[in-house]
Amino acid sequence: VSNTVAELQRQLKSSSEKKQQALIQELANTGTAGLDVLMEFLQEQHANPTILSAGFAYQALHQANMPKTNEFLQTYFPTGVVPLRSEAGIDYTPVQQLLVKQDFLAADRLTLEKLCELAGAAALQRRWLYFSEVDNFPITDLQTIDILWVIHSQGKFGFSVQRELWLSLGKNWEKLWPKIGWKTGNRWTRYPHEFIWDLSAPKGHLPLSNQLRGVRVFSSLLSHPAWSTRI
Ligand code: UYC
């Protein structure tokens, strides 16, 4: 016996995030009545954009791609669920749009480009970062980029996710690489086709950080005060 929409809505309000995601999927599958519930749910999350279920509901509505859902998102969430705050005056809308489409490869490339933009003209030109530039990144901007990745990957991707794994492994890089699928035995995963560009990837797989010039940039990213400061 399938649940009624009203029953799903009742459960949605009182479930854990994990359960909420299954309910959101189910509601999206029931058609317009379920989508109405999702729109109401998303509006209630306006003040609480960091919860994963908000990102999940946003994506379900985006994928529904109906006049009513499109108009709703355009009206209430024109730039997505995550406030795109930037101290550096950078527009993160294009990153948001790629992540919503789950185009993780393009989002990864653009993320690197945005980090270079954050670092300044010299980095934009050379297309990679010095670790010393990372230390000066504004907390706000790193948090915005990170929350975008976390929210649109059901909590799987993002620097903060990579940091948690790294800390749980005693900051041991050699243990982190196989854990996040960047190395198998002695062999580095080859860019781009050997990386996994969807949610079947291991936790912490994305965004990438090229290790060609050493681990210091990645180390600076994961050590940044952004991850231990609330704004
Ligand atoms: N690549 O292997 N990578 C590139 C990764 C390494 C290499 C870009 C990640 C190892 C070369 C990204 C891993 C290595 C280029 C990544 C990885 C290597 C390149 C595009 C696993 C050889 C061409 C952005 C740790 C043994 C560019 C960029 C160049 C590109 C990511 C080779 C995102 C996570 C040590 C030759 N690799 N990269 O930075 O500079 O260019 O020549 O990490």
Coordinates of C-alpha atoms and ligand atoms in Angstrom, one line a residue:
V1 CA 0.0 0.0 0.0
S2 CA 1.5 3.3 -1.0
N3 CA 1.6 6.2 1.5
T4 CA -0.7 9.1 0.8
V5 CA 0.9 12.5 0.2
A6 CA -0.4 13.8 3.5
E7 CA 1.2 10.9 5.3
L8 CA 4.5 11.5 3.6
Q9 CA 4.3 15.2 4.4
R10 CA 3.7 14.4 8.1
Q11 CA 6.7 12.1 8.2
L12 CA 8.9 14.6 6.4
K13 CA 8.5 17.1 9.3
S14 CA 9.6 14.6 11.9
S15 CA 12.3 12.5 10.3
S16 CA 16.1 12.4 10.3
E17 CA 17.9 13.9 7.4
K18 CA 18.6 10.5 5.9
K19 CA 14.9 9.5 6.1
Q20 CA 13.9 12.9 4.7
Q21 CA 15.9 12.3 1.5
A22 CA 14.0 9.1 0.8
L23 CA 10.7 10.8 1.6
I24 CA 11.6 13.8 -0.7
Q25 CA 12.3 11.3 -3.5
E26 CA 9.0 9.6 -2.9
L27 CA 7.1 12.9 -2.9
A28 CA 8.8 14.0 -6.1
N29 CA 7.6 10.7 -7.7
T30 CA 4.0 11.3 -6.7
G31 CA 3.5 14.2 -9.1
T32 CA 2.0 17.6 -8.6
A33 CA 0.6 17.0 -5.1
G34 CA 4.0 15.8 -3.9
L35 CA 5.8 18.7 -5.6
D36 CA 3.5 21.1 -3.7
V37 CA 4.6 19.6 -0.5
L38 CA 8.2 20.0 -1.5
M39 CA 7.7 23.6 -2.3
E40 CA 6.2 24.2 1.1
F41 CA 9.0 22.3 2.8
L42 CA 11.7 24.2 0.9
Q43 CA 10.1 27.6 1.9
E44 CA 10.2 26.5 5.5
Q45 CA 13.9 25.9 5.2
H46 CA 14.6 29.4 4.0
A47 CA 16.3 30.4 7.2
N48 CA 18.1 27.1 7.4
P49 CA 19.8 26.6 4.1
T50 CA 22.6 24.3 5.4
I51 CA 20.5 21.3 5.9
L52 CA 21.1 18.6 3.3
S53 CA 17.4 18.0 2.8
A54 CA 16.9 21.6 1.6
G55 CA 19.4 20.9 -1.2
F56 CA 17.8 17.6 -2.0
A57 CA 14.3 19.2 -2.2
Y58 CA 15.7 22.0 -4.3
Q59 CA 17.1 19.5 -6.8
A60 CA 14.0 17.4 -6.9
L61 CA 12.0 20.5 -7.8
H62 CA 14.6 21.6 -10.3
Q63 CA 14.5 18.2 -12.0
A64 CA 10.7 18.2 -12.1
N65 CA 11.1 21.1 -14.6
M66 CA 7.4 22.0 -14.6
P67 CA 6.1 25.6 -15.1
K68 CA 4.9 25.7 -11.5
T69 CA 8.2 24.4 -9.9
N70 CA 10.3 26.5 -12.2
E71 CA 8.4 29.6 -11.3
F72 CA 8.6 28.8 -7.6
L73 CA 12.3 28.4 -7.7
Q74 CA 12.8 31.5 -9.8
T75 CA 10.7 33.5 -7.4
Y76 CA 11.9 32.3 -4.0
F77 CA 15.4 30.8 -4.7
P78 CA 16.7 32.6 -7.8
T79 CA 20.3 31.8 -6.9
G80 CA 19.6 28.5 -5.1
V81 CA 19.3 27.5 -1.5
V82 CA 22.8 28.5 -0.4
P83 CA 23.3 32.2 0.2
L84 CA 26.1 33.0 -2.2
R85 CA 28.1 35.2 0.1
S86 CA 31.5 36.5 -1.0
E87 CA 33.9 38.8 0.6
A88 CA 35.9 39.0 -2.6
G89 CA 33.0 40.1 -4.7
I90 CA 33.0 36.8 -6.7
D91 CA 29.8 35.5 -8.2
Y92 CA 29.3 31.8 -7.4
T93 CA 26.1 31.4 -9.3
P94 CA 27.7 29.4 -12.1
V95 CA 29.2 26.9 -9.6
Q96 CA 25.7 26.6 -8.1
Q97 CA 24.1 25.9 -11.5
L98 CA 26.6 23.2 -12.4
L99 CA 26.2 21.5 -9.0
V100 CA 22.4 21.6 -9.3
K101 CA 22.7 19.9 -12.6
Q102 CA 25.1 17.4 -11.0
D103 CA 27.7 18.2 -13.6
F104 CA 30.5 17.5 -11.1
L105 CA 33.3 17.5 -13.6
A106 CA 32.5 21.0 -14.9
A107 CA 31.8 22.2 -11.3
D108 CA 35.2 20.9 -10.2
R109 CA 37.0 22.8 -13.0
L110 CA 35.1 25.9 -12.2
T111 CA 35.8 25.6 -8.5
L112 CA 39.5 25.5 -9.2
E113 CA 39.1 28.6 -11.4
K114 CA 37.1 30.4 -8.7
L115 CA 39.9 29.6 -6.2
C116 CA 42.4 31.1 -8.6
E117 CA 40.2 34.1 -9.0
L118 CA 40.1 34.4 -5.2
A119 CA 43.9 34.2 -5.1
G120 CA 44.2 37.1 -7.6
A121 CA 45.4 38.0 -11.1
A122 CA 48.7 36.1 -10.9
A123 CA 47.0 32.8 -9.9
L124 CA 44.3 33.3 -12.6
Q125 CA 47.0 33.6 -15.1
R126 CA 49.1 30.6 -14.0
R127 CA 45.9 28.5 -13.4
W128 CA 47.1 27.0 -10.1
L129 CA 47.6 28.0 -6.6
Y130 CA 50.4 28.7 -4.2
F131 CA 49.7 27.4 -0.7
S132 CA 50.5 30.9 0.7
E133 CA 47.6 32.3 -1.4
V134 CA 45.2 29.8 0.2
D135 CA 46.0 31.0 3.7
N136 CA 44.7 34.5 2.7
F137 CA 41.4 33.2 1.3
P138 CA 38.4 34.8 3.0
I139 CA 36.5 32.5 5.3
T140 CA 33.2 33.5 3.8
D141 CA 34.1 32.5 0.3
L142 CA 35.5 29.1 1.2
Q143 CA 32.5 28.4 3.3
T144 CA 30.2 29.3 0.4
I145 CA 32.0 27.1 -2.0
D146 CA 32.1 24.2 0.5
I147 CA 28.4 24.4 1.4
L148 CA 27.5 24.4 -2.3
W149 CA 29.4 21.2 -2.7
V150 CA 28.1 19.6 0.5
I151 CA 24.4 20.5 -0.1
H152 CA 24.3 19.4 -3.7
S153 CA 26.0 16.1 -3.1
Q154 CA 23.9 14.8 -0.2
G155 CA 26.8 15.5 2.1
K156 CA 29.3 13.4 0.1
F157 CA 31.6 16.1 -1.4
G158 CA 33.3 19.3 -0.2
F159 CA 36.5 20.4 1.5
S160 CA 34.9 20.1 5.0
V161 CA 34.1 16.5 4.2
Q162 CA 37.6 15.8 3.1
R163 CA 38.9 17.6 6.2
E164 CA 36.8 15.4 8.5
L165 CA 38.2 12.2 6.8
W166 CA 41.7 13.6 7.0
L167 CA 41.4 14.4 10.7
S168 CA 39.8 11.0 11.4
L169 CA 43.0 9.4 9.8
G170 CA 45.3 11.4 12.0
K171 CA 46.2 13.8 9.1
N172 CA 47.9 10.9 7.3
W173 CA 47.9 11.6 3.6
E174 CA 48.8 8.1 2.5
K175 CA 45.8 6.8 4.3
L176 CA 43.6 9.6 2.9
W177 CA 44.4 9.0 -0.8
P178 CA 42.9 5.4 -1.1
K179 CA 40.0 6.4 1.2
I180 CA 38.9 9.2 -1.2
G181 CA 39.8 7.2 -4.4
W182 CA 42.7 9.4 -5.5
K183 CA 45.2 6.5 -5.3
T184 CA 45.1 2.7 -5.7
G185 CA 48.2 1.0 -4.3
N186 CA 51.1 3.0 -5.7
R187 CA 49.1 4.4 -8.6
W188 CA 47.6 7.9 -8.7
T189 CA 44.1 8.0 -10.2
R190 CA 44.4 9.6 -13.7
Y191 CA 42.7 12.9 -14.4
P192 CA 40.0 13.2 -15.7
H193 CA 38.5 9.9 -16.8
E194 CA 39.6 7.7 -13.9
F195 CA 37.8 9.9 -11.4
I196 CA 34.2 9.3 -10.6
W197 CA 32.0 12.2 -11.6
D198 CA 28.7 11.2 -9.9
L199 CA 27.4 10.3 -6.4
S200 CA 28.6 6.7 -6.7
A201 CA 32.1 8.1 -5.8
P202 CA 33.6 7.5 -2.4
K203 CA 33.0 10.1 0.3
G204 CA 35.4 13.1 -0.1
H205 CA 36.3 12.2 -3.7
L206 CA 35.6 15.8 -4.9
P207 CA 36.5 18.6 -5.4
L208 CA 39.9 17.5 -6.7
S209 CA 43.2 19.1 -5.8
N210 CA 46.1 18.3 -8.1
Q211 CA 49.0 16.8 -6.2
L212 CA 51.5 17.4 -9.0
R213 CA 53.2 20.2 -7.2
G214 CA 52.9 18.7 -3.8
V215 CA 50.4 18.5 -1.0
R216 CA 50.8 21.9 0.5
V217 CA 47.9 23.6 -1.3
F218 CA 45.5 20.9 -0.2
S219 CA 46.9 20.9 3.3
S220 CA 46.4 24.7 3.5
L221 CA 42.8 24.3 2.2
L222 CA 42.0 21.6 4.8
S223 CA 43.7 23.6 7.6
H224 CA 42.0 26.9 6.8
P225 CA 40.2 28.7 9.6
A226 CA 37.0 28.5 7.5
W227 CA 36.3 25.0 9.0
S228 CA 36.6 26.0 12.6
T229 CA 34.9 29.4 12.5
R230 CA 31.2 30.1 12.4
I231 CA 30.0 33.2 10.7
Ligands
UYC1 N1 45.3 14.4 -10.5 O1 46.6 12.4 -10.2 N2 47.6 16.1 -13.3 C1 45.1 17.7 -13.1 C2 44.5 15.1 -9.8 C3 48.8 14.3 -9.6 C4 48.8 15.7 -13.7 C5 44.0 18.5 -12.9 C6 44.3 14.4 -8.5 C7 49.7 13.1 -9.7 C8 49.3 16.4 -14.9 C9 43.4 18.1 -11.8 C10 45.1 13.3 -8.6 C11 50.1 13.2 -11.1 C12 48.2 17.3 -15.2 C13 44.1 17.0 -11.3 C14 45.8 13.3 -9.9 C15 49.4 14.3 -11.7 C16 47.2 17.1 -14.2 C17 43.5 19.7 -13.8 C18 45.3 12.2 -7.6 C19 51.1 12.4 -11.7 C20 48.2 18.3 -16.4 C21 43.7 21.0 -13.1 C22 46.1 12.8 -6.4 C23 51.7 11.2 -11.1 C24 48.3 19.7 -15.9 C25 45.2 21.3 -13.0 C26 49.7 20.1 -15.7 C27 46.0 17.8 -14.2 C28 43.8 16.2 -10.1 C29 49.6 14.7 -13.0 C30 42.1 18.6 -11.1 C31 43.4 14.8 -7.4 C32 50.8 13.3 -8.7 C33 50.5 16.1 -15.7 N3 45.2 16.7 -12.1 N4 48.6 14.9 -10.8 O2 45.7 21.5 -11.9 O3 49.9 21.0 -14.8 O4 45.9 21.4 -14.1 O5 50.5 19.7 -16.5 O6 48.2 14.6 -8.6

